[in-house]
Short mmCIF file of C-alpha atoms in Angstrom, two decimals:
data_model
loop_
_atom_site.label_atom_id
_atom_site.label_comp_id
_atom_site.label_asym_id
_atom_site.label_seq_id
_atom_site.Cartn_x
_atom_site.Cartn_y
_atom_site.Cartn_z
CA MET X 1 2.02 -8.28 12.15
CA THR X 2 0.72 -11.84 12.41
CA ALA X 3 0.60 -13.95 9.26
CA THR X 4 -2.90 -14.80 8.04
CA THR X 5 -3.62 -17.80 5.86
CA GLY X 6 -4.30 -16.88 2.25
CA ARG X 7 -2.70 -13.44 2.39
CA PRO X 8 0.49 -12.60 0.47
CA ARG X 9 3.64 -12.45 2.60
CA THR X 10 6.74 -10.37 2.00
CA ALA X 11 10.19 -10.79 3.53
CA THR X 12 11.59 -7.57 5.01
CA ARG X 13 15.10 -7.75 6.52
CA GLY X 14 14.64 -11.38 7.49
CA ARG X 15 11.09 -11.00 8.86
CA VAL X 16 8.07 -12.43 7.06
CA VAL X 17 5.29 -9.87 7.08
CA THR X 18 1.72 -10.38 5.93
CA ALA X 19 0.64 -8.03 3.17
CA PRO X 20 -2.95 -6.98 3.87
CA PRO X 21 -5.41 -6.93 0.99
CA PRO X 22 -5.95 -3.47 -0.47
CA SER X 23 -8.71 -1.59 1.33
CA PHE X 24 -10.90 0.86 -0.54
CA ALA X 25 -12.54 2.21 2.62
CA HIS X 26 -10.62 5.49 2.67
CA LEU X 27 -10.94 5.96 -1.09
CA ILE X 28 -14.70 5.70 -0.64
CA ARG X 29 -14.48 8.15 2.27
CA LEU X 30 -12.69 10.68 0.02
CA SER X 31 -15.18 10.30 -2.86
CA ASP X 32 -18.53 11.94 -3.44
CA ASP X 33 -21.00 12.00 -6.32
CA THR X 34 -18.68 14.29 -8.34
CA GLY X 35 -15.27 12.69 -7.96
CA LEU X 36 -12.41 12.29 -5.48
CA PHE X 37 -11.30 14.99 -3.07
CA GLU X 38 -7.58 15.69 -3.25
CA HIS X 39 -6.64 16.37 0.38
CA ALA X 40 -7.41 15.24 3.91
CA ARG X 41 -6.34 16.36 7.39
CA HIS X 42 -5.58 13.06 9.05
CA ALA X 43 -8.47 10.96 7.70
CA ILE X 44 -11.01 13.78 7.27
CA VAL X 45 -11.70 15.25 3.84
CA ARG X 46 -10.60 18.84 3.13
CA ARG X 47 -13.47 19.82 0.83
CA GLU X 48 -12.18 23.35 0.35
CA HIS X 49 -9.30 22.02 -1.77
CA GLY X 50 -11.63 20.42 -4.28
CA TYR X 51 -10.78 17.76 -6.82
CA CYS X 52 -8.07 17.17 -9.41
CA THR X 53 -7.92 15.14 -12.60
CA ASP X 54 -4.54 13.73 -11.53
CA ASP X 55 -6.02 11.89 -8.55
CA VAL X 56 -9.28 10.88 -10.21
CA SER X 57 -7.22 9.29 -12.98
CA ARG X 58 -5.09 7.36 -10.47
CA ALA X 59 -8.31 6.22 -8.81
CA LEU X 60 -9.71 4.94 -12.10
CA VAL X 61 -6.49 2.93 -12.55
CA VAL X 62 -6.74 1.15 -9.20
CA VAL X 63 -10.47 0.38 -9.28
CA SER X 64 -10.12 -0.90 -12.86
CA ARG X 65 -7.24 -3.18 -11.79
CA GLU X 66 -9.38 -5.09 -9.30
CA PRO X 67 -9.90 -8.59 -10.74
CA GLU X 68 -13.34 -9.04 -9.15
CA PRO X 69 -14.64 -5.56 -8.29
CA SER X 70 -17.69 -5.15 -6.12
CA GLU X 71 -20.72 -3.26 -7.36
CA GLU X 72 -19.55 -0.33 -5.23
CA LEU X 73 -16.18 -0.23 -7.01
CA ILE X 74 -17.85 -0.41 -10.42
CA ARG X 75 -19.98 2.57 -9.40
CA LEU X 76 -16.81 4.39 -8.35
CA ALA X 77 -15.29 3.64 -11.77
CA GLU X 78 -18.37 5.12 -13.45
CA ARG X 79 -18.09 8.23 -11.29
CA TYR X 80 -14.39 8.71 -11.98
CA LEU X 81 -14.92 8.12 -15.69
CA ALA X 82 -17.72 10.70 -15.75
CA PHE X 83 -15.38 13.19 -14.06
CA LEU X 84 -12.69 12.62 -16.70
CA THR X 85 -15.07 12.96 -19.62
CA HIS X 86 -16.33 16.21 -18.06
CA ALA X 87 -12.73 17.39 -17.65
CA GLN X 88 -11.85 16.66 -21.27
CA HIS X 89 -12.00 19.40 -23.87
CA ALA X 90 -13.10 18.67 -27.42
CA ASP X 91 -9.46 18.89 -28.58
CA GLY X 92 -8.40 16.08 -26.23
CA ALA X 93 -6.75 18.21 -23.51
CA PHE X 94 -7.98 18.13 -19.90
CA HIS X 95 -8.76 20.53 -17.10
CA ASN X 96 -7.01 19.54 -13.87
CA ARG X 97 -8.53 21.42 -10.94
CA LEU X 98 -12.21 21.55 -10.06
CA GLY X 99 -13.34 23.51 -7.03
CA HIS X 100 -15.93 22.29 -4.55
CA ASP X 101 -18.21 24.83 -6.24
CA ARG X 102 -17.97 22.63 -9.38
CA ARG X 103 -16.12 25.31 -11.36
CA TRP X 104 -12.89 24.63 -13.20
CA ALA X 105 -9.99 26.68 -11.89
CA ASP X 106 -7.78 26.23 -14.97
CA GLU X 107 -7.82 25.95 -18.73
CA PRO X 108 -7.52 22.58 -20.50
CA GLY X 109 -3.89 21.54 -20.94
CA LEU X 110 -1.42 18.73 -21.57
CA GLY X 111 0.31 18.54 -18.21
CA ASP X 112 0.83 15.41 -16.15
CA TRP X 113 -2.93 15.26 -15.62
CA TRP X 114 -3.47 14.71 -19.37
CA GLY X 115 -1.07 11.77 -19.26
CA ARG X 116 -2.60 10.35 -16.11
CA ALA X 117 -6.09 10.74 -17.55
CA LEU X 118 -5.08 8.65 -20.55
CA TRP X 119 -3.53 6.10 -18.18
CA GLY X 120 -6.77 5.85 -16.23
CA LEU X 121 -8.89 5.67 -19.36
CA GLY X 122 -6.62 3.08 -20.93
CA THR X 123 -6.73 0.90 -17.83
CA ALA X 124 -10.53 1.06 -17.82
CA VAL X 125 -10.56 0.09 -21.50
CA ALA X 126 -8.38 -2.94 -20.84
CA ARG X 127 -9.63 -4.18 -17.50
CA SER X 128 -13.09 -2.97 -16.53
CA PRO X 129 -15.65 -5.79 -16.43
CA ALA X 130 -18.39 -3.29 -17.35
CA SER X 131 -18.79 -3.00 -21.12
CA TRP X 132 -20.31 0.48 -20.86
CA VAL X 133 -17.27 1.69 -18.94
CA ARG X 134 -14.86 0.17 -21.46
CA GLU X 135 -16.70 1.68 -24.42
CA GLU X 136 -16.90 5.23 -23.06
CA ALA X 137 -13.32 5.10 -21.80
CA LEU X 138 -12.14 4.13 -25.29
CA VAL X 139 -13.95 7.11 -26.84
CA ALA X 140 -12.30 9.52 -24.38
CA PHE X 141 -8.89 7.87 -24.70
CA SER X 142 -8.98 8.03 -28.50
CA ARG X 143 -9.89 11.71 -28.34
CA GLY X 144 -6.89 12.53 -26.15
CA ALA X 145 -4.33 10.12 -27.58
CA GLY X 146 -3.63 12.18 -30.67
CA ARG X 147 -2.11 15.01 -28.63
CA ARG X 148 1.58 15.28 -27.73
CA THR X 149 3.78 17.15 -25.26
CA ARG X 150 7.54 17.33 -24.75
CA ALA X 151 7.20 16.65 -21.01
CA PRO X 152 8.61 13.15 -20.36
CA HIS X 153 6.45 12.36 -17.33
CA ALA X 154 3.20 13.33 -19.02
CA MET X 155 4.17 11.29 -22.07
CA ALA X 156 5.19 8.31 -19.90
CA PHE X 157 1.84 8.28 -18.10
CA ALA X 158 -0.01 8.57 -21.41
CA GLY X 159 2.14 5.80 -22.88
CA LEU X 160 1.24 3.47 -20.02
CA GLY X 161 -2.41 4.11 -20.82
CA ALA X 162 -1.74 3.36 -24.47
CA ALA X 163 -0.09 0.06 -23.49
CA GLU X 164 -3.24 -0.86 -21.58
CA VAL X 165 -5.43 -0.12 -24.61
CA LEU X 166 -3.21 -2.34 -26.75
CA ARG X 167 -3.85 -5.24 -24.36
CA ARG X 168 -7.48 -5.31 -25.46
CA HIS X 169 -7.18 -3.66 -28.89
CA PRO X 170 -3.78 -4.70 -30.31
CA GLY X 171 -4.57 -3.04 -33.64
CA HIS X 172 -5.28 0.40 -32.16
CA VAL X 173 -2.95 2.48 -34.34
CA THR X 174 -3.27 5.68 -32.31
CA ALA X 175 -2.36 3.89 -29.07
CA ALA X 176 0.66 2.23 -30.69
CA SER X 177 1.88 5.56 -32.04
CA LEU X 178 1.45 7.23 -28.65
CA LEU X 179 3.36 4.46 -26.87
CA ALA X 180 6.26 4.68 -29.34
CA ASP X 181 6.37 8.47 -29.02
CA ALA X 182 6.27 8.23 -25.22
CA ALA X 183 9.34 5.98 -25.14
CA SER X 184 11.10 8.26 -27.61
CA THR X 185 10.36 11.30 -25.42
CA VAL X 186 11.84 9.54 -22.37
CA GLY X 187 14.91 8.66 -24.43
CA PRO X 188 17.44 5.82 -24.28
CA ALA X 189 19.42 4.77 -21.24
CA GLY X 190 22.72 6.60 -20.83
CA SER X 191 26.09 4.96 -21.40
CA ASP X 192 27.53 5.81 -17.95
CA PRO X 193 26.88 2.79 -15.69
CA ARG X 194 27.05 5.08 -12.66
CA TRP X 195 24.16 7.18 -14.02
CA PRO X 196 22.33 5.43 -16.90
CA TRP X 197 19.23 7.55 -16.37
CA PRO X 198 18.30 9.49 -19.53
CA ARG X 199 18.19 12.76 -17.59
CA GLU X 200 20.49 14.55 -15.19
CA GLN X 201 17.97 14.57 -12.36
CA LEU X 202 15.61 12.12 -10.70
CA THR X 203 12.40 13.93 -9.84
CA TYR X 204 9.10 12.15 -9.11
CA ALA X 205 7.37 8.90 -10.14
CA ASN X 206 10.73 8.12 -11.73
CA ALA X 207 10.11 4.44 -12.36
CA ALA X 208 7.23 5.28 -14.72
CA LEU X 209 9.82 6.48 -17.26
CA ALA X 210 11.62 3.15 -17.20
CA GLU X 211 8.31 1.27 -17.24
CA VAL X 212 7.06 2.93 -20.42
CA VAL X 213 10.33 2.06 -22.20
CA ILE X 214 9.91 -1.57 -21.08
CA VAL X 215 6.33 -1.85 -22.36
CA ALA X 216 7.15 0.03 -25.58
CA SER X 217 9.86 -2.53 -26.32
CA GLN X 218 7.05 -5.01 -26.96
CA LEU X 219 5.67 -3.03 -29.91
CA ARG X 220 5.86 -4.86 -33.22
CA GLU X 221 7.35 -1.76 -34.87
CA GLY X 222 9.27 1.21 -33.51
CA GLY X 223 9.85 -0.11 -30.00
CA PRO X 224 13.08 0.65 -28.09
CA PRO X 225 15.43 -2.13 -26.92
CA LEU X 226 14.05 -3.94 -23.89
CA ASP X 227 17.49 -3.77 -22.27
CA ASP X 228 17.29 0.04 -22.15
CA GLY X 229 14.25 0.00 -19.88
CA LEU X 230 15.50 -2.88 -17.75
CA ARG X 231 18.89 -1.23 -17.25
CA MET X 232 17.25 2.01 -16.20
CA LEU X 233 14.94 0.23 -13.78
CA ALA X 234 17.64 -1.99 -12.28
CA TRP X 235 19.84 1.02 -11.58
CA LEU X 236 16.93 3.03 -10.15
CA ARG X 237 15.98 0.24 -7.80
CA ASP X 238 19.57 -0.35 -6.69
CA VAL X 239 20.30 3.31 -5.90
CA GLN X 240 17.12 3.44 -3.81
CA LEU X 241 18.15 0.58 -1.55
CA ARG X 242 19.70 1.45 1.79
CA ASP X 243 20.83 -1.41 4.03
CA GLY X 244 18.52 -3.70 2.09
CA ARG X 245 15.40 -1.60 2.49
CA LEU X 246 13.76 0.83 0.11
CA SER X 247 14.75 4.47 0.61
CA VAL X 248 13.30 6.41 -2.31
CA VAL X 249 14.40 9.72 -3.80
CA PRO X 250 12.71 12.49 -1.79
CA VAL X 251 10.26 15.09 -3.03
CA GLY X 252 13.10 17.53 -3.80
CA GLY X 253 14.64 15.07 -6.28
CA TRP X 254 18.29 14.19 -6.78
CA ARG X 255 20.62 15.69 -9.37
CA HIS X 256 23.59 13.80 -10.79
CA GLY X 257 26.68 14.70 -8.77
CA ALA X 258 24.76 16.34 -5.91
CA VAL X 259 24.37 15.18 -2.32
CA ARG X 260 21.31 12.97 -2.03
CA LEU X 261 18.82 13.74 0.73
CA HIS X 262 16.50 11.13 2.20
CA HIS X 263 13.42 13.11 3.28
CA ASP X 264 10.61 13.79 2.53
CA GLN X 265 9.89 10.48 0.80
CA GLN X 266 6.62 10.27 -1.09
CA PRO X 267 4.38 7.18 -1.48
CA ILE X 268 3.95 7.91 -5.20
CA GLU X 269 7.64 7.07 -5.69
CA VAL X 270 7.21 3.70 -4.01
CA ALA X 271 4.08 2.87 -6.00
CA ALA X 272 5.77 3.77 -9.30
CA LEU X 273 8.63 1.39 -8.50
CA ALA X 274 6.18 -1.40 -7.63
CA ASP X 275 4.34 -0.85 -10.93
CA ALA X 276 7.53 -0.92 -12.97
CA CYS X 277 8.99 -3.99 -11.26
CA ALA X 278 5.70 -5.88 -11.69
CA THR X 279 5.73 -4.96 -15.38
CA ALA X 280 9.35 -6.07 -15.75
CA ALA X 281 8.54 -9.41 -14.12
CA THR X 282 5.62 -9.93 -16.51
CA VAL X 283 7.53 -8.93 -19.64
CA THR X 284 10.70 -10.89 -18.88
CA GLY X 285 9.30 -13.81 -16.90
CA ASP X 286 12.10 -13.18 -14.38
CA PRO X 287 10.69 -13.55 -10.83
CA GLY X 288 13.69 -11.61 -9.50
CA TRP X 289 11.83 -8.42 -10.33
CA ASP X 290 9.23 -9.34 -7.73
CA ASP X 291 11.84 -8.44 -5.09
CA GLY X 292 11.25 -4.80 -6.01
CA VAL X 293 7.52 -5.25 -5.45
CA ARG X 294 8.18 -6.87 -2.07
CA GLN X 295 10.43 -4.00 -1.04
CA ALA X 296 7.74 -1.49 -2.05
CA VAL X 297 5.11 -3.35 -0.02
CA GLY X 298 7.58 -3.52 2.86
CA TRP X 299 8.09 0.27 2.73
CA PHE X 300 4.40 0.82 3.47
CA LEU X 301 4.35 -1.84 6.18
CA GLY X 302 7.28 -0.32 8.06
CA ASP X 303 10.48 -1.53 6.38
CA ASN X 304 11.70 1.98 5.64
CA ASP X 305 14.31 4.39 6.98
CA LEU X 306 12.42 5.03 10.21
CA GLY X 307 10.90 1.58 10.69
CA THR X 308 7.40 3.00 10.82
CA PRO X 309 4.20 1.95 9.02
CA MET X 310 3.12 4.34 6.29
CA TRP X 311 -0.58 3.60 6.47
CA ASP X 312 -3.44 3.53 8.95
CA PRO X 313 -5.07 0.08 9.23
CA ALA X 314 -8.10 1.62 10.97
CA THR X 315 -9.00 3.81 7.97
CA GLY X 316 -7.24 2.12 5.06
CA GLY X 317 -5.55 5.43 4.23
CA GLY X 318 -1.93 5.96 3.25
CA TYR X 319 0.17 8.61 4.99
CA ASP X 320 1.22 11.56 2.86
CA GLY X 321 4.99 11.30 3.30
CA LEU X 322 7.90 10.02 5.35
CA THR X 323 9.65 12.95 7.00
CA ALA X 324 12.82 12.96 9.09
CA HIS X 325 10.59 12.94 12.19
CA GLY X 326 8.08 10.30 11.13
CA PRO X 327 5.02 10.00 8.91
CA ASN X 328 2.98 12.97 7.76
CA LEU X 329 -0.27 11.62 9.18
CA ASN X 330 -2.53 13.29 6.63
CA GLN X 331 -4.20 10.69 4.41
CA GLY X 332 -4.78 12.36 1.05
CA ALA X 333 -5.88 10.79 -2.22
CA GLU X 334 -2.44 10.44 -3.83
CA SER X 335 -0.87 8.58 -0.91
CA THR X 336 -3.90 6.37 -0.38
CA LEU X 337 -3.97 5.43 -4.06
CA ALA X 338 -0.23 4.68 -3.94
CA LEU X 339 -0.86 2.32 -1.02
CA ILE X 340 -3.74 0.55 -2.78
CA SER X 341 -1.81 0.24 -6.03
CA THR X 342 1.21 -1.28 -4.29
CA LEU X 343 -0.83 -3.75 -2.25
CA GLN X 344 -2.61 -4.87 -5.43
CA HIS X 345 0.75 -6.09 -6.71
CA ALA X 346 1.26 -8.20 -3.58
CA ARG X 347 -1.17 -10.68 -5.12
CA ARG X 348 1.65 -11.67 -7.48
CA TRP X 349 3.02 -14.08 -4.89
CA SER X 350 -0.21 -15.07 -3.11
#
């Protein structure tokens, strides 16, 4: 890939590769006036699979992160926000799955989608340039932020949303309480340097657990030690390096003491690591954490176990997974959002 003036560049195994700016073309292709379709076959929407709160929430995160969003992206944010407020029950829980017939296929709950919804809402509160988006997102966030679950991933996602709210509203008591409880649910780093992870298995979006501990350490009261989150993240990044390139825990996970497999690798894992390393760099001021972001960008651009790009430059879509035989060429919402999110962080060294 030829370097282009003004674009961030990342070093991958001695080569300098240009990081393209994030493209929202495929996200727009997957969206309609209701929300964001979950699946695609290659680049074509699979309408029969409908929508999910999980993906709409991720989409609200990435469009809200854009420093100078176009009018089209602000309209997308409004659409995704309207979907989430429609998904939210009066008690703060959320539906997750909406069919193409516009009927909910589940009851409101507190699964990962609740946590991701609060993450999306919190990011809109903190970063949207549209006051009407920020105000409505804060109402919905506050309604959901009083709920709790014992599931560490759901709590971690919700805690990241709470941290966003505290960026704009540092006195928001409910957000501070949620963030502290999220870090407590994740738990402290373990004492074994060979496995300091607070659980016996790595599953999915693992770096989000370390990230929420890092951001919670900044709370004025009740925050965990910063070193806990940094130690977890440093270990997680190191065990996912293979010959200097990123080789993330596959979809089946990895249990302490078991043989680790290398496929199928999911883009969500790469994006979570990029998020957490960017947060660690911001909190600590240590630019060494940007190496993790560069490795995540490199994974999408082809510096991975198979040396193959994990996105389609023609569509702007991200491929759904890295299998032992190459990319899964379907370009669904989750993988495309993981690509966009990771490329957004490449601006750190532009």
